[in-house]
Coordinates of C-alpha atoms and ligand atoms in Angstrom, one line a residue:
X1050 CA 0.0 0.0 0.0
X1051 CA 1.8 3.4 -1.0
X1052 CA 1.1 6.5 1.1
X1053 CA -1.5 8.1 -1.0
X1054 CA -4.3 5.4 -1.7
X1055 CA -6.0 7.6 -4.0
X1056 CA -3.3 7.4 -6.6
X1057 CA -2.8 3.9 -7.3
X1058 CA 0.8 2.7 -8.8
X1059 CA 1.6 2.1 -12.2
X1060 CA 1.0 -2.0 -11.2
X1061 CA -2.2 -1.2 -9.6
X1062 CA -3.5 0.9 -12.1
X1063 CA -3.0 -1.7 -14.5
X1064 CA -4.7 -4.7 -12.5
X1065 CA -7.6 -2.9 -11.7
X1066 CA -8.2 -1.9 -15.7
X1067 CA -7.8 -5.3 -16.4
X1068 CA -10.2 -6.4 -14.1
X1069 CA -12.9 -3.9 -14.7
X1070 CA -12.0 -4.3 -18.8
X1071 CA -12.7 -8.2 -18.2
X1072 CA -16.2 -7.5 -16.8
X1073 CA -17.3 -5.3 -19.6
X1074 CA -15.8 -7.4 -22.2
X1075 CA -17.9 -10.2 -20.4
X1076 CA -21.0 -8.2 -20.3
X1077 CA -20.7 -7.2 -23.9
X1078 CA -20.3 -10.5 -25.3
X1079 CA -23.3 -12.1 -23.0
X1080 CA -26.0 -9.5 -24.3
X1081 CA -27.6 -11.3 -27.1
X1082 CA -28.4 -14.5 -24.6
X1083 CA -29.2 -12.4 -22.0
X1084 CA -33.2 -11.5 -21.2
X1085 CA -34.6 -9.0 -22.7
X1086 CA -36.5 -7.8 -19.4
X1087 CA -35.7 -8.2 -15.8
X1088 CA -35.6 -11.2 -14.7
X1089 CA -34.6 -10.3 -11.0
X1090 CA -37.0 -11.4 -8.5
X1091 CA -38.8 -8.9 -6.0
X1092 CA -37.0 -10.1 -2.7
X1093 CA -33.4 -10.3 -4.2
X1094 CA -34.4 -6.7 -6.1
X1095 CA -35.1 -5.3 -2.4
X1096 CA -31.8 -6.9 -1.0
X1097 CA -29.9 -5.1 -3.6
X1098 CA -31.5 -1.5 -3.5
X1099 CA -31.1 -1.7 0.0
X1100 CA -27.7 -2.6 -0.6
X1101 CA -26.9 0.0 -2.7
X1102 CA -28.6 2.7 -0.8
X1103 CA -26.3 2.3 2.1
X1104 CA -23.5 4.9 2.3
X1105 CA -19.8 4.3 1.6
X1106 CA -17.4 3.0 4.4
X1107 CA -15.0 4.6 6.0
X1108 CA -12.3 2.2 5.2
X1109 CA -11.4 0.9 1.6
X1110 CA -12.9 -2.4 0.2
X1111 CA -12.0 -4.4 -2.3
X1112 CA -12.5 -4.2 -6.0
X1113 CA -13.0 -7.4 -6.8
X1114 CA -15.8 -8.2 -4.6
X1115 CA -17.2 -4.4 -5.3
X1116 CA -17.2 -5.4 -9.2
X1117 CA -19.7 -8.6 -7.6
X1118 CA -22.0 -6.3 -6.3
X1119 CA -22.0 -4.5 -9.7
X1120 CA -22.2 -7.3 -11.7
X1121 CA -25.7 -8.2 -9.6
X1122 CA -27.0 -4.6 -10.0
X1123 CA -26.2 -4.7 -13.8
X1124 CA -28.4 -7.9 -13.9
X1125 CA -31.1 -6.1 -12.3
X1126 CA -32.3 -4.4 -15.1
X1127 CA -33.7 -3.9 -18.7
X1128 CA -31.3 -5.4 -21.3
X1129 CA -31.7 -1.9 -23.0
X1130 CA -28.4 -3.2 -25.1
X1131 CA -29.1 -6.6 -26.5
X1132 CA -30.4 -7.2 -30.0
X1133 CA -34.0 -8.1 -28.5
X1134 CA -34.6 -4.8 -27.1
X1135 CA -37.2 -3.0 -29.3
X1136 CA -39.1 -1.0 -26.9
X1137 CA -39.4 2.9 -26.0
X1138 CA -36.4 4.2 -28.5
X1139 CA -33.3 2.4 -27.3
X1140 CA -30.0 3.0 -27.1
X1141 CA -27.2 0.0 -27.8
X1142 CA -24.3 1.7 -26.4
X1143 CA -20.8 1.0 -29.4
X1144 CA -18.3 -0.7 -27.3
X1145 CA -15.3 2.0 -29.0
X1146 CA -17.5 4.6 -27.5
X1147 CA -17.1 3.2 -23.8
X1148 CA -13.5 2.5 -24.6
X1149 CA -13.3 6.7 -25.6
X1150 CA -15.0 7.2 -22.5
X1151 CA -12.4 6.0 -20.2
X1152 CA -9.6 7.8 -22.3
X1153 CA -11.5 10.8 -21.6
X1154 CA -12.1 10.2 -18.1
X1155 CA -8.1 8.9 -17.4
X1156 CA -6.9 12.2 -19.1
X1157 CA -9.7 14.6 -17.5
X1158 CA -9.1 17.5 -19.6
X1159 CA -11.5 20.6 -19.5
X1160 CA -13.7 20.2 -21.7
X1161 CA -16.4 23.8 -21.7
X1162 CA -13.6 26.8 -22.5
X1163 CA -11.6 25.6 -26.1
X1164 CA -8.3 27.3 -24.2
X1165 CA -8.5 24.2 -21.9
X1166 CA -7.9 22.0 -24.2
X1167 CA -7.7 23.6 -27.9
X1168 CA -7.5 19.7 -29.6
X1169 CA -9.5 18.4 -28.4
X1170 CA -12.1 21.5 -28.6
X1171 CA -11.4 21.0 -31.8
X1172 CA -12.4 17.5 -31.9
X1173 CA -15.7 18.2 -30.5
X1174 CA -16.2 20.5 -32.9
X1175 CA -15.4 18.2 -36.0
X1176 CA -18.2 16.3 -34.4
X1177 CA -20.5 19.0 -34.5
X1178 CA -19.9 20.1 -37.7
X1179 CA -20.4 16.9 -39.0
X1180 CA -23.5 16.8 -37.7
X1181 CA -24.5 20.2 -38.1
X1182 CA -23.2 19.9 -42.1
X1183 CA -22.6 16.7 -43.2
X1184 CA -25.8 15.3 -41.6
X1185 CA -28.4 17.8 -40.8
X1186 CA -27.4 19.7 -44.2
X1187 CA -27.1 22.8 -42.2
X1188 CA -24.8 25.9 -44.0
X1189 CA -20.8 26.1 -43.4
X1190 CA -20.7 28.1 -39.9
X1191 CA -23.8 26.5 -38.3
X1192 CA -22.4 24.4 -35.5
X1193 CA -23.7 23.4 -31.7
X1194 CA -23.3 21.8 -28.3
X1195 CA -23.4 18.4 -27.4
X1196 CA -25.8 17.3 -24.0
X1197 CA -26.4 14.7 -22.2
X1198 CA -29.6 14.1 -23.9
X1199 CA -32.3 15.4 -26.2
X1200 CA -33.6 17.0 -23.9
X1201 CA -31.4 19.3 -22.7
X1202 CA -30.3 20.0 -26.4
X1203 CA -34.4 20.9 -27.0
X1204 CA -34.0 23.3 -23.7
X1205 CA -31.6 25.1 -25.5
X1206 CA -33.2 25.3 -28.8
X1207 CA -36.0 26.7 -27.0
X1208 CA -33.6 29.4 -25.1
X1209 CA -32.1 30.3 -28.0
X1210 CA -35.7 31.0 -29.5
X1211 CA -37.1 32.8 -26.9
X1212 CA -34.2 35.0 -26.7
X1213 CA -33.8 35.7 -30.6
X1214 CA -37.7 36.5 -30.7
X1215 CA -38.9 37.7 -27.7
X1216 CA -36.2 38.9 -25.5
X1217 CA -37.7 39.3 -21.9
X1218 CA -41.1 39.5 -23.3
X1219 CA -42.2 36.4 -22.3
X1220 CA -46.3 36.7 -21.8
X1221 CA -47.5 36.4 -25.0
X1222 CA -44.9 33.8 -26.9
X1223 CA -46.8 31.0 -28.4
X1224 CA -45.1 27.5 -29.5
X1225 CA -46.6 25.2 -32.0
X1226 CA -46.1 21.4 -31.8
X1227 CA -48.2 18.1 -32.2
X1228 CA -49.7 16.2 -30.0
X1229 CA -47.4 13.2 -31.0
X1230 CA -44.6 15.6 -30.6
X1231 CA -42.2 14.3 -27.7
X1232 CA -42.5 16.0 -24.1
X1233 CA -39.1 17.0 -24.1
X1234 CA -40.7 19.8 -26.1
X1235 CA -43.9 21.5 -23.8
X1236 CA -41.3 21.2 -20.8
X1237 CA -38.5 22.5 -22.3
X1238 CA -41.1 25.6 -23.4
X1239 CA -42.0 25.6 -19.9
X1240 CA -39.0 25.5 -18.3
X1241 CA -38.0 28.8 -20.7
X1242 CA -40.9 30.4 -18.7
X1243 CA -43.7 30.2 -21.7
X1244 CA -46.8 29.6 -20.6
X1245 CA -48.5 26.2 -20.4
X1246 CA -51.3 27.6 -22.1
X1247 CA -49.3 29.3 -25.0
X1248 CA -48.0 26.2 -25.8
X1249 CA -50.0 25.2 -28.9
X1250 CA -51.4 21.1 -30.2
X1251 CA -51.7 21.8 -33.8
X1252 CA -54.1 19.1 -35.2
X1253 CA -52.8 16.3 -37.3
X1254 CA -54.0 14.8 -40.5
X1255 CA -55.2 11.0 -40.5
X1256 CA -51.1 9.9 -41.2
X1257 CA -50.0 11.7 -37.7
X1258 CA -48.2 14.4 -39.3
X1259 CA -48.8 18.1 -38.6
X1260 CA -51.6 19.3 -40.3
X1261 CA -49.7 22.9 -42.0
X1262 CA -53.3 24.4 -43.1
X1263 CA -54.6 24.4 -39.2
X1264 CA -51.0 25.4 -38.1
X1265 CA -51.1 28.3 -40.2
X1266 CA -54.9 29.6 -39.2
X1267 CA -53.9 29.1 -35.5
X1268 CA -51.0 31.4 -36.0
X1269 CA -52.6 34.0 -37.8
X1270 CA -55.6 33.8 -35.2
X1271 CA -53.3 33.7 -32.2
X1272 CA -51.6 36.5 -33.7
X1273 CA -55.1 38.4 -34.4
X1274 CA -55.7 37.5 -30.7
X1275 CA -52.4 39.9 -29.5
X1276 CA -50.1 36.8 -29.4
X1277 CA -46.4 36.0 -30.7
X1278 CA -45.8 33.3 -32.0
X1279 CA -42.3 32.3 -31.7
X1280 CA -41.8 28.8 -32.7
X1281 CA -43.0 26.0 -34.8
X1282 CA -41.8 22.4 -34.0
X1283 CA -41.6 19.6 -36.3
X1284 CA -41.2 16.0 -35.2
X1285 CA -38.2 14.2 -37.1
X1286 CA -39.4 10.7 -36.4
X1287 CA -42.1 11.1 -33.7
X1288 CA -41.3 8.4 -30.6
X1289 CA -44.8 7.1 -30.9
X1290 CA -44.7 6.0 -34.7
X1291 CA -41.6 7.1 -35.7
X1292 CA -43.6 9.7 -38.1
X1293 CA -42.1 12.4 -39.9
X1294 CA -43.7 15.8 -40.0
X1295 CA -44.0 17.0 -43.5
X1296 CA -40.5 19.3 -42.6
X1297 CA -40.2 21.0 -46.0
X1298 CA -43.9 22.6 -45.7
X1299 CA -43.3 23.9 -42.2
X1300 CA -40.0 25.5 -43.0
X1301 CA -42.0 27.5 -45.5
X1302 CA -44.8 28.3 -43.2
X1303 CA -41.8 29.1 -40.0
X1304 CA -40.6 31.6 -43.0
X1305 CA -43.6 33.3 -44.1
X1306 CA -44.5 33.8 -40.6
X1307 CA -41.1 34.7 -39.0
X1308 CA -40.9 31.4 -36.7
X1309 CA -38.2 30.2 -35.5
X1310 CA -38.2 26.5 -37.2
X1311 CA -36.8 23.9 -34.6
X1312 CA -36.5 20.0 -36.1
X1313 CA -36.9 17.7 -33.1
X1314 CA -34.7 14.7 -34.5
X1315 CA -33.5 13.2 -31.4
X1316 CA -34.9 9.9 -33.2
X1317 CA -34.6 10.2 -36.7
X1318 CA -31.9 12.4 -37.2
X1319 CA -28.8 10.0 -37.6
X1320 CA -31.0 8.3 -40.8
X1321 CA -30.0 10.9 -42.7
X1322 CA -26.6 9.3 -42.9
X1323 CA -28.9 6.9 -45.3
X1324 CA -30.8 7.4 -48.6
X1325 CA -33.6 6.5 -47.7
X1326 CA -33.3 9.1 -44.7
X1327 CA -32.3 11.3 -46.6
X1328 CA -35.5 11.4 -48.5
X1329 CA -37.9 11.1 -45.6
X1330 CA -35.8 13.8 -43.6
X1331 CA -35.6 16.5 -46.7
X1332 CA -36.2 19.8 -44.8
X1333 CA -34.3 19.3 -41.5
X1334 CA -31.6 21.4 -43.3
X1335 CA -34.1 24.5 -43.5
X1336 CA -34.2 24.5 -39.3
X1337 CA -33.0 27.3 -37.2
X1338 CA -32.2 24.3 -34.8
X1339 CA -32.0 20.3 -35.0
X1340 CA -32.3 18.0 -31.6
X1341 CA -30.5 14.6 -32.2
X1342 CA -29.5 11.7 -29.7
X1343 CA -26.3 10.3 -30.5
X1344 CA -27.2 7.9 -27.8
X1345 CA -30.3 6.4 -30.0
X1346 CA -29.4 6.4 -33.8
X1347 CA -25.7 6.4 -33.4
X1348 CA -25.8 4.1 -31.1
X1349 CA -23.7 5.8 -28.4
X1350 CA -23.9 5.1 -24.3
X1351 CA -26.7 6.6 -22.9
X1352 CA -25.6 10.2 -21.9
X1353 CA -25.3 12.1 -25.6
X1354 CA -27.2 14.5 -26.8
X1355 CA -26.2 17.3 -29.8
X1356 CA -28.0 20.4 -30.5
X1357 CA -27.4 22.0 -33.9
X1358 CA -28.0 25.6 -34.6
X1359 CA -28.0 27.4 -38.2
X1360 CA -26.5 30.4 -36.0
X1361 CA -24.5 30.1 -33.3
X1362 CA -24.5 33.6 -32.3
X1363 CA -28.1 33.3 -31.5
X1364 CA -26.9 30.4 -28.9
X1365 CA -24.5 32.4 -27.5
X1366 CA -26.2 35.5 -27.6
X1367 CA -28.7 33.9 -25.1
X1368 CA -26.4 32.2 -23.3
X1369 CA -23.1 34.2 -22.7
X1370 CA -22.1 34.4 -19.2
X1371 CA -18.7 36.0 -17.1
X1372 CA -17.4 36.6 -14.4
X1373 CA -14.1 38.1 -13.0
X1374 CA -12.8 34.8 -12.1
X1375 CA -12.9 34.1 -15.5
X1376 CA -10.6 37.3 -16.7
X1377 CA -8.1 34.9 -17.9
X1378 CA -9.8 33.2 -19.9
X1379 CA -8.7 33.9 -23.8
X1380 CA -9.8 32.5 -27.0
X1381 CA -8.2 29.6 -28.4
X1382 CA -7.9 29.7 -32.4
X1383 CA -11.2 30.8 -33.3
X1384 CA -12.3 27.7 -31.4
X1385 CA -16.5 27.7 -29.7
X1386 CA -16.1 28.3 -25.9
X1387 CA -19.4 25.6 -25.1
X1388 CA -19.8 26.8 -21.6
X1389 CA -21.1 30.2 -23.5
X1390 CA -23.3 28.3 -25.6
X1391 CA -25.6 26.3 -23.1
X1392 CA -26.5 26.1 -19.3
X1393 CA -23.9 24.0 -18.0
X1394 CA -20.0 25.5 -17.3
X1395 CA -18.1 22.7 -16.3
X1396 CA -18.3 19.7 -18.2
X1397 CA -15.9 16.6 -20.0
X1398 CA -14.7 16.8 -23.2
X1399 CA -17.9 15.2 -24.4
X1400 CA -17.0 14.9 -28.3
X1401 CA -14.5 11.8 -28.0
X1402 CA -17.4 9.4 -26.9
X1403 CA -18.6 10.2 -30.7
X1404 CA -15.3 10.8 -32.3
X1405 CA -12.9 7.7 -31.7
X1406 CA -16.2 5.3 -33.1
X1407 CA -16.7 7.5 -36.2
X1408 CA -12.9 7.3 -36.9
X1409 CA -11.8 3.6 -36.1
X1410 CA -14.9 2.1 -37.8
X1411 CA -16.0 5.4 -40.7
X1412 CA -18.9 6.8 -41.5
X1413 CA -19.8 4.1 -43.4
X1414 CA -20.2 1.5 -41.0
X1415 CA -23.0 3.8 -39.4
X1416 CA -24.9 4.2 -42.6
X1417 CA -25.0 0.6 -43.2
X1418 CA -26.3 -0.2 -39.8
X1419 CA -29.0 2.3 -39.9
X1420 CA -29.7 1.2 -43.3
X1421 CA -30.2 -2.3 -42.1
X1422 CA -32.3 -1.0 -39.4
X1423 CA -34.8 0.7 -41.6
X1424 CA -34.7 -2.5 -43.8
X1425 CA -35.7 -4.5 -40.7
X1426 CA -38.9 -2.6 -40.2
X1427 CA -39.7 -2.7 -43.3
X1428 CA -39.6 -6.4 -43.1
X1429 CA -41.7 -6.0 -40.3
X1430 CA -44.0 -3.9 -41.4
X1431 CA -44.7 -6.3 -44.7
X1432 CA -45.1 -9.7 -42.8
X1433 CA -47.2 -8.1 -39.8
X1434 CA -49.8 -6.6 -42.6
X1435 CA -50.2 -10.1 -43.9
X1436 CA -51.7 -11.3 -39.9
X1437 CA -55.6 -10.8 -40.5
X1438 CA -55.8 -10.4 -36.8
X1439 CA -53.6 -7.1 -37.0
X1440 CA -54.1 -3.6 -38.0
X1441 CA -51.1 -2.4 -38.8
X1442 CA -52.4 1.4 -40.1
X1443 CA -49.1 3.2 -41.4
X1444 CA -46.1 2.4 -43.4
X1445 CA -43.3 2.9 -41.5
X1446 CA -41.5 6.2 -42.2
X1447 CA -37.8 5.2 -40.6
X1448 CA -37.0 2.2 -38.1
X1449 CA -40.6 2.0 -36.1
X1450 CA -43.5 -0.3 -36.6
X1451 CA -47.1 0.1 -34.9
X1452 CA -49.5 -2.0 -34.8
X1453 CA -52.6 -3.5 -32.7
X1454 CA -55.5 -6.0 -32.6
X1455 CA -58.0 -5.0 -35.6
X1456 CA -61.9 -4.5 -33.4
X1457 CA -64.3 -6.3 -35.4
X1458 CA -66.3 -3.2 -36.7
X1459 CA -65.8 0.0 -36.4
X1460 CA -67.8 0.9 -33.1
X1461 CA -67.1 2.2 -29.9
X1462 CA -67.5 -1.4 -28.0
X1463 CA -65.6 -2.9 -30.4
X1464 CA -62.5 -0.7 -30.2
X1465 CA -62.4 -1.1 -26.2
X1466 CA -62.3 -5.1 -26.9
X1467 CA -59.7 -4.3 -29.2
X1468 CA -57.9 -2.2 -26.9
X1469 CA -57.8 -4.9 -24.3
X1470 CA -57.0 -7.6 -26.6
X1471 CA -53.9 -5.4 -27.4
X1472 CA -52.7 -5.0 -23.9
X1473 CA -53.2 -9.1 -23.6
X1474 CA -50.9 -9.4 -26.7
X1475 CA -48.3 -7.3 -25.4
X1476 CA -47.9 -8.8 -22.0
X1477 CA -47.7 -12.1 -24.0
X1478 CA -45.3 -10.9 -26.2
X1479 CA -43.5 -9.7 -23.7
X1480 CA -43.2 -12.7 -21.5
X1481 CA -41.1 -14.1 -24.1
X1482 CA -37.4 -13.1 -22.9
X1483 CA -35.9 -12.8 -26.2
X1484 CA -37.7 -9.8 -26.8
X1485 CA -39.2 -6.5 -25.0
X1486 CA -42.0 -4.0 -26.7
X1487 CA -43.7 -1.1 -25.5
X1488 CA -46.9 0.5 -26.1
X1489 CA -48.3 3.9 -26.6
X1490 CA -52.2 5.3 -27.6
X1491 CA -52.8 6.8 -30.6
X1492 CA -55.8 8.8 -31.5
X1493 CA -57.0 7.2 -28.6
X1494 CA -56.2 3.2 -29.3
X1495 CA -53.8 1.1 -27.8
X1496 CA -50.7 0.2 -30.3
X1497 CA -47.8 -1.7 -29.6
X1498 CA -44.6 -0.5 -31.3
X1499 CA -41.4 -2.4 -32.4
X1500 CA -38.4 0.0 -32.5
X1501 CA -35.2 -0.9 -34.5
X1502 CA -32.7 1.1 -33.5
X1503 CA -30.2 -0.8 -31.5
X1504 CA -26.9 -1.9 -33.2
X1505 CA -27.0 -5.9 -32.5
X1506 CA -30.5 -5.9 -33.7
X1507 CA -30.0 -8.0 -37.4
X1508 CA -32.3 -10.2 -39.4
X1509 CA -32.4 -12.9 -37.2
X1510 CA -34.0 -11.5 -33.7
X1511 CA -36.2 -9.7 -36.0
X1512 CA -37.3 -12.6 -37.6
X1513 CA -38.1 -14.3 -34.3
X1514 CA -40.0 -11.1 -32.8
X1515 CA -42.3 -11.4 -36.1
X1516 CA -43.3 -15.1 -36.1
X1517 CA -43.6 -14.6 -32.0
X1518 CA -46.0 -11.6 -32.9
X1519 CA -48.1 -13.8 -35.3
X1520 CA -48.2 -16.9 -33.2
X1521 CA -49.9 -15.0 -30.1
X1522 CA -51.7 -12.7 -32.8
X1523 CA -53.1 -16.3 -34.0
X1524 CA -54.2 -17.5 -30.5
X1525 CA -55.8 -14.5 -28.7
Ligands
PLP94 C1 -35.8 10.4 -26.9 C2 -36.5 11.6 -27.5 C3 -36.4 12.8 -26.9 C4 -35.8 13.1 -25.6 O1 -34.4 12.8 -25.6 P1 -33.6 12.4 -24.2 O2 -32.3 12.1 -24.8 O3 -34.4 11.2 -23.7 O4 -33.6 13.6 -23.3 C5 -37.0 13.9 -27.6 N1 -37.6 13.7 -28.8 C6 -37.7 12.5 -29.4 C7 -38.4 12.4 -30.7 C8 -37.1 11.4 -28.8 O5 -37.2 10.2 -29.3

């Protein structure tokens, strides 16, 4: 034992990598045979969360044993990793990006003022470039932030907005989304001090997507009414459906009525690495703003979020901050200091997590898994049509799939039976381990959705989710 526990030797840095890198490596390789839900029992689940809640002692332990106990609260727990995991919108979790992770959290460089670390600013901001340009299609000098989620990145959008088009005018802002739009959205409004009630549901038409006609009479009668409307939201890949908001439309109605035009592609977003998502996605490049989730479509650990601005200046106008203790602070070759550019000041250098993945395996190795993924639920969608028992109402525009019982006729009795037969297929879907669905209502009905999104998902845990599906389908 050296003098100073808390910096381990060269030796005992070394075993305890290799013991923590022989878990993960463990881990990693078990996922596809491991269930898809948790399989814990209630009793042991109660001896390990009081376990867990207990507070540290006051002498040191041992890592081996303490990598035990992590081991058994790592089994308690969703797979959200493994190829059967289709539910909500999940997020795999690249094995390179965990490896990144631990480079960046060995060297602990500064990672929210570029003169910190100039490189490695610089690294973050290939990242978000690439996004901003080479996948969102925004113009040279549009850049961002990266989050720890979508929904932070959304918060700042919404800032940004406020600021640009209201300034400290808040009362009569108005904000324009969907109902199938996420959340993230209404409480990121919210939390920028706009009113609940300002916050608009713009009707749909019958394929889920913003209806652009009733958008635009609500803003001209809101604005008739005294109001401002600020902001129009469209959904890149709603979490519901995975619908996508006819984009190109609302950039032209955010334009003719001086919106700010935010893309929420926290889902979708990353497809536009593919053809196909290039298609379905046309418009995102008009936004003043774009939400994605590296840590669903590009398959990143949970924890990464990236907002995308056409302007950065409006992100830093609305989010600049000093203070003397910061006098020293320079610029670093015309690098983005991110602590100006969202709420948080100290943070990681959060771009390597995305970086070191996109440069060991390219670019390419992402579009082909996410083309794969949208090949998969087209699959789906096909074979799940053919079950009679099934209603299965809209093609799917990226990687999700809904579907639900079809009610004998088309009255009100008959959809509740439906709805309940629904829930009954789900739970006995779901009691199969090698897979995990959720469910959500829309226009009122119960649906159950499959999600393709993680990484390990391929043809043949697909395959067995569909004939699964059709064999309870055939026996409700
Ligand atoms: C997941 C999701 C969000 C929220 O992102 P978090 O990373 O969970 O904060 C927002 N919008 C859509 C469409 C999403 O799928």
């Amino acid at each position: 034992m050296n003098d100073f526990p808390l910096e381990p030797d060269r030796s005992a840095m070394s075993e305890m990598g290799g013991l923590v890198l022989d878990r993960v490596v463990d881990f990693v390789e078990r996922l596809p045979d491991r269930p898809t839900g948790n399989t814990t029992d209630a009793a042991v689940t109660a001896d390990l969360v009081a376990a867990f809640l207990a507070p540290p002692p006051e002498g040191p332990g041992d890592l081996k044993a303490l990598l035990d106990r992590l081991d058994a609260a790592a089994d308690c727990a969703l797979e959200t990793a493994g190829p059967g995991y289709l539910a909500y919108v999940p997020g795999g979790g690249l094995y390179t990006s965990a490896l990144a992770e631990f480079y960046a959290r060995g060297i602990n460089r500064y990672g929210s003022l570029a003169m910190g670390a100039p490189a490695l600013t610089a690294l973050e901001e290939s990242v978000l470039r690439w996004i901003a340009q080479d996948v969102c299609g925004l113009p040279e000098g549009s850049g961002g932030l990266l989050t720890t989620g979508g929904s932070m990145a959304t918060f700042s959008a919404l800032i940004a907005a406020r600021h640009d088009h209201l300034g400290e005018d808040l009362e009569a802002g108005t904000v324009y989304v969907t109902a199938y739009a996420h959340h993230s959205v209404a409480k990121a409004a919210r939390l920028a001090g706009i009113r609940q009630r300002n916050i608009r549901t713009v009707a749909c038409t019958e394929d889920l997507r913003m209806d652009v006609e009733a958008a635009a009479a609500m803003i001209r009668a809101d604005r008739q009414a005294g109001l401002r409307p600020f902001l129009l939201v469209g959904s890149a890949g709603t979490t519901d459906t995975g619908t996508v908001d006819p984009l190109p439309a609302l950039a032209d109605l955010a334009e003719r009525e001086h919106l700010w035009f935010h893309v929420d592609a926290a889902y979708g977003g990353f497809f536009r690495l593919t053809e196909r998502g290039r298609e379905q996605l046309a418009g995102t490049e008009r936004a003043d703003s774009v939400t994605l989730d590296p840590h669903k479509t590009l398959f990143l650990p949970f924890g990464t979020g990236a907002l995308v601005v056409r302007d950065p200046a409006k992100l830093y106008a609305a989010h600049e901050g000093t203070g003397d203790y910061l006098q020293d602070v320079g610029s670093a070759g015309g690098l983005p200091n991110y602590a100006h550019m969202g709420p948080e000041l100290t943070h990681e250098v959060r771009g390597l997590r995305a970086w070191l993945p996109l440069h060991l395996h390219g670019v390419a190795a992402f579009r082909e898994a996410l083309d794969e993924k949208l090949d998969l639920a087209e699959e789906v969608h096909g074979k799940l049509a053919a079950v009679p028992a099934l209603e299965v109402p809209w093609r799917p525009d990226l990687s999700t799939v809904a579907f639900r019982v079809r009610p004998r006729d088309g009255g009100a009795e008959a959809a509740a039976e439906a709805d309940l037969a629904t829930r009954e297929l789900l739970a006995r879907i779901n009691a199969n381990p090698r897979v995990l669905l959720s469910s959500t209502a829309v226009d009122g009905r119960q649906t159950i959705r499959v999600c393709v999104v993680v990484h390990r998902t391929h043809r043949d845990r697909v395959d067995e989710v569909v004939e699964l599906i059709t064999a309870e389908a055939a026996r409700l």
